[in-house]
Each structure stands twice: as structure tokens, then as C-alpha cells.
């Protein structure tokens, strides 16, 4: 069907006259893959002020219980009163897991250590939360290690008892070709309204999602990208297919960066325009990257970043390294922070900061070395002869006042179009240089590569001149 649709979509006259036939066909395949994971059905949404009941189903180990808590936390942040019901009496420790997750997220929960009937627990839990006027009630059901008659019978009984407004099918993103049979079996037992794909934080591309949508005709609503409560992303077909094909997710990357409220960094942008990069600027950059989330997830959004390039990039390790850097910066005086780092040629300063931050002198030296490297790069970009000098004064002023405006694709024109972007990448040592930065990122050679990565990302995503528009254009 995909092949037939692609042939219909490709206009032969357009293909014959096009100078880039590969691009025409690639775009057609991309659009058709997007339509495969987008059934054209508007996803169900809970409404505040109405008592909404959601039931989770799926195989054991697919991540149902974790996804329940993530979804509860998501809607809690939207101002809804949310409750969790553990109707999983099959798996040992299921109630303990939900109880622990819910307590951490400060979400009310209901379950029992003594009652063995999941239908009874589900009914009582939903009834209690209804009496307390909860907006959203999420029911976690049992799973099995394989599709069994008992599992489907239990699901049907719970569904009949609680009458859910929406049934969410949770599918393991690593399941591959088994997705079709699994999705069809669940669809035949309960009316699946939505799909959540889990375990998308590894190397799995989630191709089974296509089979799940095709088998159920239900829309994917969220993607689980980790174990933490915030690791639940809203699904969007084009970014999903783009990442699956190794083309990155620039729209997600830009959205994440825009959420940092970069308009507070006016002084930093002015410094960069002058070709100056202080230690304080570097500290502000690292604080921004801490808000962006795990580095491996962030890098996965960048086009051309293959799984091999991402090996060894651990979100937890990156966070530890960043916190260590923050301790170093906090131990510096204001004069030291606003300097170019040359004040630390004085060994006494190094020893004082090392004692204050609880790190070794060599770690501070590694951080200063990375700062110096980026200082050189900023000198090339800023100043009277730098790349940024090519931008007209009005555009430069706009960027200084509101760095977030640099996300506008039109800003790319002020930098000399794609030629300007290519020149920027060349200054970083080409794409091989970018890859080397990533390999060093997790502390190779004494750490300190984190500043590199953040500065590189700022340039490539548009924080220094709209490169986000350049990459977004490839769609």
C-alpha cells in the first residue's frame, strides 16, 4: 500500500522536469510514512471539570505502570485533579511500584494488598475518586508475559465495570514486527482509543508504531523517552518519522530551546557580537543546558547524529558533570566571572576555587581550557570582521534584545544563508569536529567538553543567528 501511494503521489511530469529527482521521491516517501502513523483521528483529550476515566492496557514489561504515573503528572501540571488506581493483582510488587511513583509525583492513589479481584479494586478506586470530584482517574491493569485468554477476559471485565472514556494501549518501542499481532489482539478485546510508545530512549527507532497504528486505527498520543516523570513527549508524526529515518527532530529541538526564555541573556548576546566570551557567559550557557534535559535525548534530535555517535553519552553522567561545573563557577568572584579567564594564571586563585568547589585543580584547568577554545571561536564570529558583522544593525539589535527571535528562519538570511551556516560549521572543525566534541563530552581528558557542546548547539540551533531555520528548511 505504501508503494502504491508513493507512486500516486509522485507526479511523473514533475519528476521528469526536476533537477533533484532523489529529493522529489524522498519527500513523497516521507509524507506517506507520516500518514501511516497518523490515522487522521483526533486524539481523545480529558476535559477539566468533567470526570474522565482512562484505562491502560498492554503486555507485561511494556511500561504501563510508569506511563500511568507520567500521564498523571502531565495532566496534574495542567491543573487537573488526578488519581491513580492499581488494578494489577497479577504482578508481584505492582502496587508498590505505583505507590512509590505516585508518592514521588504527589499524586493520590488507590490499591490493595489483600484484595485479589482486580475488577473489585478498579470499581472501588474509581468510585472513591468520583466521590472526591477528581477530573482524571487512571486505571492501571495487569499485563502478562504473552497474550493469554485470562488477560483479555480480565481487561473486558474491568472495562465493563469502570466504563472508561478512553483506553490507552501501551506498546514497547523495541518490539519490532510483533507489534502488528499484539495490537490486533488487544483491539479485538477492548476498544483502544490511543497508543503510547515506550522505551524510546535507547536505539529503538519505534518502527513497530506504524504496525500498531495500522492495526488499531488509533492515534499515538505520547512517547516515553526515559524513566523520569518528565520523560513523556507529545507525539507528532513528522518529527517522529524524521528521527526514525535519522534526520533528527529540529522542530522539537527548537521548541525545547525556545522554552528557555533566552531573552534574559541580552548581555551575553552583546558580548558575542563584540567577540567576547566571559566565564559568566559560559556559566549561563551551562545553566541553560541543564534546563534542556538529558543530553543523549537532546542530541538524538539533531540531524545526522547516529546511534554510534551517541554511545557513551549518559544523561546522568552529564548532569553530574554540569553540577560540578556550577560549583566551580559559584566559587569564583564577580571579577573572575566577568573576565576572559586569564586571571587564573595565578596559582593561588586556582587553589582557592578548588578548595571552595571541592574539585581538583586539573578539573578547573580543563574547564578553563574549554572556555578558552570557545573564546577563540567567538572572536572569529564577533568583532568588526566576524560573521555576525555581516548582519544588518537592525537584525543584530533585535537579536541582542530577544535572542529567542533568532529562531526565526528569516534570520538566516542575515548571516549569508546556507553559506554562512556552512562557514560556521567549518569554524567548529567540520562535522568530524562536531563528532569529536561529542566523544569528548562525557569528560574525556579530564572533562570539560560540556561547554563545547552547549556552544555548538547554540550556534547550530539559532541562538547565534537562526541556524534552526537552516536545518528546519530541509523538511
Short mmCIF file of C-alpha atoms in Angstrom, two decimals:
data_model
loop_
_atom_site.label_atom_id
_atom_site.label_comp_id
_atom_site.label_asym_id
_atom_site.label_seq_id
_atom_site.Cartn_x
_atom_site.Cartn_y
_atom_site.Cartn_z
CA UNK A 1 0.00 0.00 0.00
CA UNK A 2 2.88 2.34 0.81
CA UNK A 3 4.46 1.64 -2.60
CA UNK A 4 1.17 2.28 -4.42
CA UNK A 5 0.60 5.54 -2.51
CA UNK A 6 4.11 6.78 -3.24
CA UNK A 7 3.65 6.09 -6.96
CA UNK A 8 0.38 8.01 -6.91
CA UNK A 9 1.93 10.94 -5.03
CA UNK A 10 4.97 11.30 -7.32
CA UNK A 11 3.96 13.34 -10.34
CA UNK A 12 5.85 11.88 -13.31
CA UNK A 13 5.91 15.23 -15.16
CA UNK A 14 7.35 16.90 -12.06
CA UNK A 15 9.89 14.10 -11.69
CA UNK A 16 10.98 14.42 -15.32
CA UNK A 17 11.46 18.18 -15.09
CA UNK A 18 13.06 18.18 -11.62
CA UNK A 19 16.82 18.61 -11.27
CA UNK A 20 16.73 16.70 -7.99
CA UNK A 21 14.69 13.56 -8.63
CA UNK A 22 16.00 11.97 -5.43
CA UNK A 23 14.52 14.80 -3.36
CA UNK A 24 11.08 14.51 -5.03
CA UNK A 25 10.89 10.77 -4.29
CA UNK A 26 12.32 11.18 -0.78
CA UNK A 27 9.70 13.79 0.09
CA UNK A 28 6.92 11.54 -1.19
CA UNK A 29 8.12 8.57 0.86
CA UNK A 30 8.50 10.79 3.92
CA UNK A 31 4.94 12.15 3.58
CA UNK A 32 3.49 8.66 3.13
CA UNK A 33 5.34 7.33 6.19
CA UNK A 34 3.91 10.24 8.18
CA UNK A 35 0.40 9.33 7.05
CA UNK A 36 0.99 5.73 8.24
CA UNK A 37 1.49 6.85 11.86
CA UNK A 38 -1.26 9.46 11.62
CA UNK A 39 -4.65 7.74 11.18
CA UNK A 40 -6.38 11.09 10.86
CA UNK A 41 -8.27 10.58 14.13
CA UNK A 42 -8.38 13.42 16.64
CA UNK A 43 -6.81 12.09 19.88
CA UNK A 44 -9.11 11.96 22.91
CA UNK A 45 -8.42 14.69 25.46
CA UNK A 46 -9.65 14.81 29.07
CA UNK A 47 -11.70 17.86 29.94
CA UNK A 48 -11.27 19.75 33.19
CA UNK A 49 -14.43 19.84 35.26
CA UNK A 50 -15.63 16.51 33.86
CA UNK A 51 -14.83 13.14 35.43
CA UNK A 52 -12.64 11.39 32.84
CA UNK A 53 -11.69 7.71 33.23
CA UNK A 54 -8.71 6.24 31.36
CA UNK A 55 -7.72 2.56 31.36
CA UNK A 56 -4.20 1.37 30.48
CA UNK A 57 -3.65 -1.99 28.74
CA UNK A 58 -0.60 -3.80 27.35
CA UNK A 59 1.78 -6.71 27.83
CA UNK A 60 3.80 -7.16 31.00
CA UNK A 61 7.04 -5.21 30.87
CA UNK A 62 5.81 -2.69 28.30
CA UNK A 63 5.94 0.16 30.82
CA UNK A 64 2.26 0.57 31.73
CA UNK A 65 2.69 1.47 35.40
CA UNK A 66 5.43 4.02 34.72
CA UNK A 67 3.41 5.52 31.85
CA UNK A 68 0.34 5.81 34.11
CA UNK A 69 2.26 7.97 36.56
CA UNK A 70 3.85 10.04 33.79
CA UNK A 71 0.45 10.77 32.25
CA UNK A 72 -0.97 11.62 35.67
CA UNK A 73 1.91 14.03 36.32
CA UNK A 74 1.46 15.56 32.84
CA UNK A 75 -2.20 16.43 33.42
CA UNK A 76 -1.58 17.42 37.03
CA UNK A 77 0.75 20.13 35.71
CA UNK A 78 -2.12 21.29 33.54
CA UNK A 79 -4.17 21.95 36.66
CA UNK A 80 -6.27 18.79 36.77
CA UNK A 81 -7.08 16.77 39.87
CA UNK A 82 -5.70 13.31 39.02
CA UNK A 83 -5.94 9.95 40.79
CA UNK A 84 -4.30 6.57 40.11
CA UNK A 85 -5.91 3.14 40.62
CA UNK A 86 -3.74 0.00 40.69
CA UNK A 87 -5.87 -2.88 39.39
CA UNK A 88 -2.84 -5.07 38.69
CA UNK A 89 -3.03 -8.01 41.09
CA UNK A 90 -1.09 -10.40 38.83
CA UNK A 91 2.44 -9.00 39.11
CA UNK A 92 4.15 -9.06 42.49
CA UNK A 93 5.14 -5.57 43.53
CA UNK A 94 2.89 -3.78 41.02
CA UNK A 95 1.05 -1.82 43.73
CA UNK A 96 4.34 -0.98 45.47
CA UNK A 97 5.73 0.41 42.21
CA UNK A 98 2.69 2.56 41.51
CA UNK A 99 2.58 3.69 45.16
CA UNK A 100 6.23 4.76 45.04
CA UNK A 101 5.88 6.57 41.70
CA UNK A 102 2.66 8.31 42.72
CA UNK A 103 4.10 9.42 46.08
CA UNK A 104 7.14 10.90 44.35
CA UNK A 105 4.88 12.85 41.97
CA UNK A 106 2.46 13.79 44.82
CA UNK A 107 -0.50 12.10 43.11
CA UNK A 108 -3.30 10.35 45.10
CA UNK A 109 -3.53 6.59 44.51
CA UNK A 110 -5.75 3.62 45.37
CA UNK A 111 -4.87 -0.06 45.68
CA UNK A 112 -4.94 -3.06 48.00
CA UNK A 113 -2.52 -5.65 49.35
CA UNK A 114 -5.31 -8.05 50.37
CA UNK A 115 -7.98 -7.85 47.66
CA UNK A 116 -7.22 -10.32 44.82
CA UNK A 117 -10.02 -9.34 42.46
CA UNK A 118 -8.78 -6.60 40.07
CA UNK A 119 -12.33 -5.75 38.96
CA UNK A 120 -13.34 -5.08 42.59
CA UNK A 121 -10.27 -2.86 43.17
CA UNK A 122 -10.88 -0.92 39.94
CA UNK A 123 -14.55 -0.35 40.77
CA UNK A 124 -13.86 0.78 44.34
CA UNK A 125 -10.97 3.03 43.34
CA UNK A 126 -12.90 4.76 40.54
CA UNK A 127 -15.94 5.17 42.82
CA UNK A 128 -13.83 6.79 45.55
CA UNK A 129 -12.14 9.26 43.19
CA UNK A 130 -15.52 10.09 41.62
CA UNK A 131 -16.93 10.94 45.06
CA UNK A 132 -13.95 13.23 45.64
CA UNK A 133 -14.63 15.05 42.33
CA UNK A 134 -11.39 14.11 40.56
CA UNK A 135 -11.03 15.35 36.96
CA UNK A 136 -8.99 12.39 35.68
CA UNK A 137 -8.96 8.82 37.01
CA UNK A 138 -6.29 6.50 35.56
CA UNK A 139 -6.71 2.72 35.98
CA UNK A 140 -3.58 0.55 35.65
CA UNK A 141 -4.42 -3.05 34.63
CA UNK A 142 -2.50 -6.32 34.68
CA UNK A 143 -0.20 -7.47 31.90
CA UNK A 144 1.10 -10.89 31.02
CA UNK A 145 4.38 -12.09 29.58
CA UNK A 146 2.39 -13.13 26.49
CA UNK A 147 -1.12 -12.78 25.09
CA UNK A 148 -3.38 -15.01 27.18
CA UNK A 149 -7.11 -15.60 27.36
CA UNK A 150 -7.15 -14.70 31.07
CA UNK A 151 -5.58 -11.31 30.38
CA UNK A 152 -8.17 -10.32 27.78
CA UNK A 153 -11.07 -11.61 29.89
CA UNK A 154 -9.83 -9.55 32.84
CA UNK A 155 -9.49 -6.43 30.69
CA UNK A 156 -13.03 -6.83 29.38
CA UNK A 157 -14.41 -7.21 32.92
CA UNK A 158 -12.58 -4.11 34.19
CA UNK A 159 -13.72 -2.11 31.15
CA UNK A 160 -17.33 -3.18 31.78
CA UNK A 161 -17.05 -2.20 35.45
CA UNK A 162 -15.41 1.25 35.16
CA UNK A 163 -16.67 2.22 31.66
CA UNK A 164 -13.51 4.13 30.60
CA UNK A 165 -13.79 7.20 28.37
CA UNK A 166 -10.50 6.20 26.72
CA UNK A 167 -8.41 3.00 26.65
CA UNK A 168 -4.69 3.55 26.11
CA UNK A 169 -2.63 0.73 24.62
CA UNK A 170 0.99 0.86 25.88
CA UNK A 171 3.46 -0.70 23.45
CA UNK A 172 7.17 -1.41 23.87
CA UNK A 173 9.05 0.56 21.21
CA UNK A 174 11.58 -2.26 20.83
CA UNK A 175 9.03 -4.94 19.94
CA UNK A 176 9.54 -4.67 16.18
CA UNK A 177 7.48 -6.86 13.85
CA UNK A 178 5.47 -8.44 16.68
CA UNK A 179 3.66 -5.10 17.07
CA UNK A 180 1.01 -5.90 14.47
CA UNK A 181 -0.21 -9.17 16.06
CA UNK A 182 -0.05 -7.68 19.56
CA UNK A 183 -2.03 -4.57 18.63
CA UNK A 184 -4.70 -6.56 16.75
CA UNK A 185 -5.22 -8.94 19.70
CA UNK A 186 -5.79 -6.08 22.14
CA UNK A 187 -8.01 -4.20 19.67
CA UNK A 188 -10.30 -7.24 19.37
CA UNK A 189 -10.80 -7.35 23.17
CA UNK A 190 -11.14 -3.68 24.12
CA UNK A 191 -11.80 -0.52 22.18
CA UNK A 192 -8.33 1.05 22.02
CA UNK A 193 -8.61 4.82 21.71
CA UNK A 194 -4.96 5.90 21.98
CA UNK A 195 -1.42 4.48 21.89
CA UNK A 196 1.67 5.29 23.96
CA UNK A 197 5.04 4.04 22.68
CA UNK A 198 7.58 3.41 25.45
CA UNK A 199 11.34 2.76 25.75
CA UNK A 200 12.25 5.24 23.03
CA UNK A 201 15.32 6.41 24.96
CA UNK A 202 17.51 3.62 23.52
CA UNK A 203 18.50 2.80 19.96
CA UNK A 204 15.00 1.56 19.02
CA UNK A 205 13.52 3.57 16.18
CA UNK A 206 9.94 2.63 17.01
CA UNK A 207 9.04 1.28 13.58
CA UNK A 208 6.52 -1.02 15.24
CA UNK A 209 4.43 2.11 15.86
CA UNK A 210 3.45 2.02 12.18
CA UNK A 211 2.08 -1.50 12.60
CA UNK A 212 0.26 -0.56 15.82
CA UNK A 213 -1.49 2.39 14.20
CA UNK A 214 -2.35 0.38 11.09
CA UNK A 215 -3.76 -2.49 13.19
CA UNK A 216 -5.83 -0.37 15.58
CA UNK A 217 -6.61 2.78 13.61
CA UNK A 218 -5.87 4.67 16.84
CA UNK A 219 -3.61 7.72 17.17
CA UNK A 220 -0.32 7.72 19.07
CA UNK A 221 -0.61 10.37 21.80
CA UNK A 222 2.68 10.18 23.73
CA UNK A 223 6.18 8.68 23.54
CA UNK A 224 8.04 7.52 26.64
CA UNK A 225 11.70 8.54 26.48
CA UNK A 226 13.03 7.52 29.90
CA UNK A 227 12.24 6.53 33.49
CA UNK A 228 11.76 10.02 34.96
CA UNK A 229 8.38 11.71 35.34
CA UNK A 230 9.15 14.36 32.71
CA UNK A 231 10.22 11.78 30.10
CA UNK A 232 6.89 11.79 28.25
CA UNK A 233 6.73 13.66 24.94
CA UNK A 234 3.63 14.54 22.98
CA UNK A 235 3.58 12.63 19.70
CA UNK A 236 3.89 14.42 16.38
CA UNK A 237 4.08 12.40 13.15
CA UNK A 238 6.65 14.41 11.17
CA UNK A 239 9.32 14.71 13.92
CA UNK A 240 8.81 11.03 14.81
CA UNK A 241 9.36 9.82 11.23
CA UNK A 242 12.25 12.25 10.82
CA UNK A 243 14.03 10.77 13.86
CA UNK A 244 13.20 7.23 12.71
CA UNK A 245 14.94 7.94 9.39
CA UNK A 246 17.94 9.50 11.14
CA UNK A 247 17.02 13.05 10.09
CA UNK A 248 16.70 14.40 13.65
CA UNK A 249 13.86 16.40 15.18
CA UNK A 250 14.69 20.04 14.67
CA UNK A 251 11.18 21.24 15.49
CA UNK A 252 11.39 19.53 18.89
CA UNK A 253 14.88 20.91 19.43
CA UNK A 254 13.82 24.45 18.58
CA UNK A 255 10.73 24.15 20.80
CA UNK A 256 12.91 22.99 23.69
CA UNK A 257 15.36 25.88 23.25
CA UNK A 258 12.58 28.45 22.89
CA UNK A 259 11.27 27.29 26.26
CA UNK A 260 14.48 28.52 27.91
CA UNK A 261 13.38 32.18 27.68
CA UNK A 262 16.65 33.27 26.13
CA UNK A 263 15.57 36.91 26.17
CA UNK A 264 17.19 37.07 29.63
CA UNK A 265 20.65 36.63 28.03
CA UNK A 266 20.87 40.06 26.40
CA UNK A 267 24.30 40.83 27.90
CA UNK A 268 25.71 37.54 26.62
CA UNK A 269 24.47 38.21 23.08
CA UNK A 270 26.04 41.67 23.13
CA UNK A 271 29.35 40.15 24.28
CA UNK A 272 29.26 37.56 21.48
CA UNK A 273 28.57 40.29 18.92
CA UNK A 274 31.72 42.04 20.18
CA UNK A 275 33.72 38.80 20.04
CA UNK A 276 33.89 38.49 23.85
CA UNK A 277 33.08 35.29 25.79
CA UNK A 278 33.40 35.54 29.57
CA UNK A 279 33.31 32.80 32.19
CA UNK A 280 29.92 34.18 33.25
CA UNK A 281 28.65 33.66 29.70
CA UNK A 282 29.82 30.06 29.85
CA UNK A 283 28.10 29.57 33.21
CA UNK A 284 24.84 30.93 31.77
CA UNK A 285 25.17 28.52 28.83
CA UNK A 286 25.62 25.56 31.13
CA UNK A 287 22.64 26.60 33.24
CA UNK A 288 20.58 26.64 30.04
CA UNK A 289 21.70 23.16 29.04
CA UNK A 290 20.71 21.82 32.47
CA UNK A 291 17.17 23.01 31.73
CA UNK A 292 17.15 21.21 28.37
CA UNK A 293 17.14 17.73 29.91
CA UNK A 294 19.32 14.64 29.31
CA UNK A 295 22.00 15.22 26.67
CA UNK A 296 21.51 11.89 24.91
CA UNK A 297 17.84 12.75 24.33
CA UNK A 298 18.74 16.23 23.11
CA UNK A 299 21.45 15.04 20.75
CA UNK A 300 19.05 12.49 19.28
CA UNK A 301 17.03 15.43 17.91
CA UNK A 302 19.97 16.67 15.83
CA UNK A 303 20.13 15.57 12.18
CA UNK A 304 22.95 13.18 11.29
CA UNK A 305 23.58 12.06 14.87
CA UNK A 306 23.75 8.27 14.51
CA UNK A 307 23.44 5.84 17.46
CA UNK A 308 27.19 5.15 17.21
CA UNK A 309 27.93 8.84 17.75
CA UNK A 310 25.67 8.87 20.81
CA UNK A 311 27.32 5.90 22.53
CA UNK A 312 28.65 6.76 25.97
CA UNK A 313 26.57 9.92 26.33
CA UNK A 314 24.73 9.34 29.58
CA UNK A 315 22.20 11.86 30.83
CA UNK A 316 23.05 11.13 34.47
CA UNK A 317 26.80 11.48 33.92
CA UNK A 318 26.28 14.72 32.03
CA UNK A 319 24.15 16.14 34.84
CA UNK A 320 26.80 15.26 37.44
CA UNK A 321 29.47 16.97 35.34
CA UNK A 322 27.34 20.09 34.92
CA UNK A 323 26.65 20.31 38.65
CA UNK A 324 30.38 20.08 39.30
CA UNK A 325 30.93 22.97 36.90
CA UNK A 326 28.27 25.03 38.68
CA UNK A 327 30.15 24.50 41.98
CA UNK A 328 33.33 25.78 40.31
CA UNK A 329 31.59 28.91 39.00
CA UNK A 330 29.92 29.53 42.37
CA UNK A 331 33.37 29.60 44.00
CA UNK A 332 34.55 32.42 41.72
CA UNK A 333 34.33 36.14 42.46
CA UNK A 334 32.34 38.51 40.24
CA UNK A 335 35.58 39.92 38.81
CA UNK A 336 36.75 36.40 37.88
CA UNK A 337 33.40 35.51 36.28
CA UNK A 338 33.34 38.62 34.09
CA UNK A 339 36.91 38.01 32.92
CA UNK A 340 38.27 36.04 29.97
CA UNK A 341 39.84 33.50 32.37
CA UNK A 342 43.39 34.88 32.25
CA UNK A 343 43.17 35.86 35.93
CA UNK A 344 43.60 32.17 36.68
CA UNK A 345 47.20 32.24 35.55
CA UNK A 346 47.63 32.95 39.26
CA UNK A 347 48.02 29.59 41.02
CA UNK A 348 46.61 30.93 44.30
CA UNK A 349 43.28 31.68 42.58
CA UNK A 350 43.12 28.14 41.23
CA UNK A 351 43.78 26.65 44.67
CA UNK A 352 41.16 28.90 46.30
CA UNK A 353 38.45 27.92 43.77
CA UNK A 354 39.45 24.24 44.03
CA UNK A 355 39.03 24.31 47.81
CA UNK A 356 35.75 26.22 47.56
CA UNK A 357 34.21 23.87 44.99
CA UNK A 358 35.68 20.61 46.26
CA UNK A 359 37.29 19.65 42.95
CA UNK A 360 40.85 19.06 41.78
CA UNK A 361 42.85 21.89 40.20
CA UNK A 362 43.19 19.88 36.99
CA UNK A 363 39.40 19.88 36.58
CA UNK A 364 39.29 23.67 36.81
CA UNK A 365 42.12 23.88 34.27
CA UNK A 366 40.17 21.61 31.90
CA UNK A 367 37.12 23.88 32.21
CA UNK A 368 39.26 26.96 31.57
CA UNK A 369 40.81 25.29 28.53
CA UNK A 370 37.36 24.63 27.05
CA UNK A 371 36.37 28.21 27.79
CA UNK A 372 39.49 29.45 26.00
CA UNK A 373 38.72 27.38 22.92
CA UNK A 374 35.26 28.86 22.67
CA UNK A 375 36.60 32.30 23.38
CA UNK A 376 38.69 31.92 20.21
CA UNK A 377 35.64 30.77 18.25
CA UNK A 378 33.56 33.71 19.48
CA UNK A 379 36.34 36.10 18.42
CA UNK A 380 36.06 34.72 14.89
CA UNK A 381 32.29 35.12 14.92
CA UNK A 382 32.05 38.52 16.60
CA UNK A 383 34.09 41.70 16.38
CA UNK A 384 34.44 44.03 13.39
CA UNK A 385 35.48 41.28 10.93
CA UNK A 386 33.40 38.37 12.29
CA UNK A 387 30.48 36.55 10.73
CA UNK A 388 27.94 38.42 12.84
CA UNK A 389 29.20 41.73 11.47
CA UNK A 390 27.54 40.79 8.16
CA UNK A 391 24.13 41.09 9.78
CA UNK A 392 22.45 44.45 9.38
CA UNK A 393 22.39 46.59 12.56
CA UNK A 394 18.59 46.32 12.96
CA UNK A 395 18.72 42.49 12.95
CA UNK A 396 21.66 42.49 15.37
CA UNK A 397 19.81 44.82 17.72
CA UNK A 398 16.73 42.60 17.56
CA UNK A 399 18.83 39.56 18.43
CA UNK A 400 20.52 41.32 21.33
CA UNK A 401 17.17 42.33 22.81
CA UNK A 402 15.49 38.98 22.17
CA UNK A 403 17.83 36.05 21.38
CA UNK A 404 14.76 33.84 21.04
CA UNK A 405 13.88 35.77 17.87
CA UNK A 406 16.94 34.20 16.28
CA UNK A 407 14.84 31.06 15.93
CA UNK A 408 13.00 32.83 13.10
CA UNK A 409 14.10 31.20 9.81
CA UNK A 410 14.28 34.65 8.18
CA UNK A 411 17.20 35.49 10.47
CA UNK A 412 19.32 33.03 8.48
CA UNK A 413 19.34 35.42 5.55
CA UNK A 414 21.11 37.99 7.72
CA UNK A 415 24.01 35.54 8.15
CA UNK A 416 24.57 34.88 4.48
CA UNK A 417 22.15 31.95 4.03
CA UNK A 418 23.40 28.38 3.96
CA UNK A 419 26.90 29.61 3.10
CA UNK A 420 27.04 31.31 6.47
CA UNK A 421 25.87 28.14 8.19
CA UNK A 422 28.49 26.05 6.40
CA UNK A 423 31.18 28.53 7.37
CA UNK A 424 30.09 28.29 11.00
CA UNK A 425 30.38 24.50 10.95
CA UNK A 426 33.82 24.79 9.29
CA UNK A 427 34.94 27.01 12.17
CA UNK A 428 34.00 24.19 14.52
CA UNK A 429 36.19 21.79 12.58
CA UNK A 430 33.53 20.47 10.19
CA UNK A 431 31.13 17.66 11.02
CA UNK A 432 34.07 15.48 12.08
CA UNK A 433 34.90 18.19 14.61
CA UNK A 434 31.33 18.09 15.89
CA UNK A 435 31.62 14.32 16.30
CA UNK A 436 34.91 14.71 18.18
CA UNK A 437 33.26 17.18 20.54
CA UNK A 438 30.57 14.64 21.31
CA UNK A 439 33.12 11.92 22.04
CA UNK A 440 34.88 14.23 24.49
CA UNK A 441 31.67 15.41 26.04
CA UNK A 442 31.46 12.95 28.92
CA UNK A 443 34.72 14.02 30.48
CA UNK A 444 37.37 12.51 28.20
CA UNK A 445 40.71 14.06 29.06
CA UNK A 446 39.55 15.46 32.35
CA UNK A 447 36.03 16.51 31.38
CA UNK A 448 35.21 20.00 30.30
CA UNK A 449 33.63 19.18 26.96
CA UNK A 450 30.20 20.30 28.12
CA UNK A 451 30.78 23.93 27.31
CA UNK A 452 31.81 22.86 23.82
CA UNK A 453 28.56 21.04 23.25
CA UNK A 454 26.32 23.81 24.53
CA UNK A 455 28.09 26.46 22.45
CA UNK A 456 27.94 24.23 19.38
CA UNK A 457 24.24 23.62 19.93
CA UNK A 458 23.52 27.31 20.39
CA UNK A 459 25.17 28.04 17.06
CA UNK A 460 23.54 25.19 15.20
CA UNK A 461 20.06 25.83 16.63
CA UNK A 462 19.96 29.54 16.01
CA UNK A 463 20.88 31.11 19.35
CA UNK A 464 23.64 32.96 17.48
CA UNK A 465 21.87 33.55 14.24
CA UNK A 466 18.94 31.42 13.15
CA UNK A 467 20.63 28.19 12.22
CA UNK A 468 17.49 26.44 13.42
CA UNK A 469 15.82 27.80 10.30
CA UNK A 470 18.55 26.31 8.16
CA UNK A 471 18.01 22.83 9.47
CA UNK A 472 14.25 23.20 9.61
CA UNK A 473 14.33 24.03 5.89
CA UNK A 474 15.36 20.50 4.95
CA UNK A 475 11.81 19.34 5.66
#
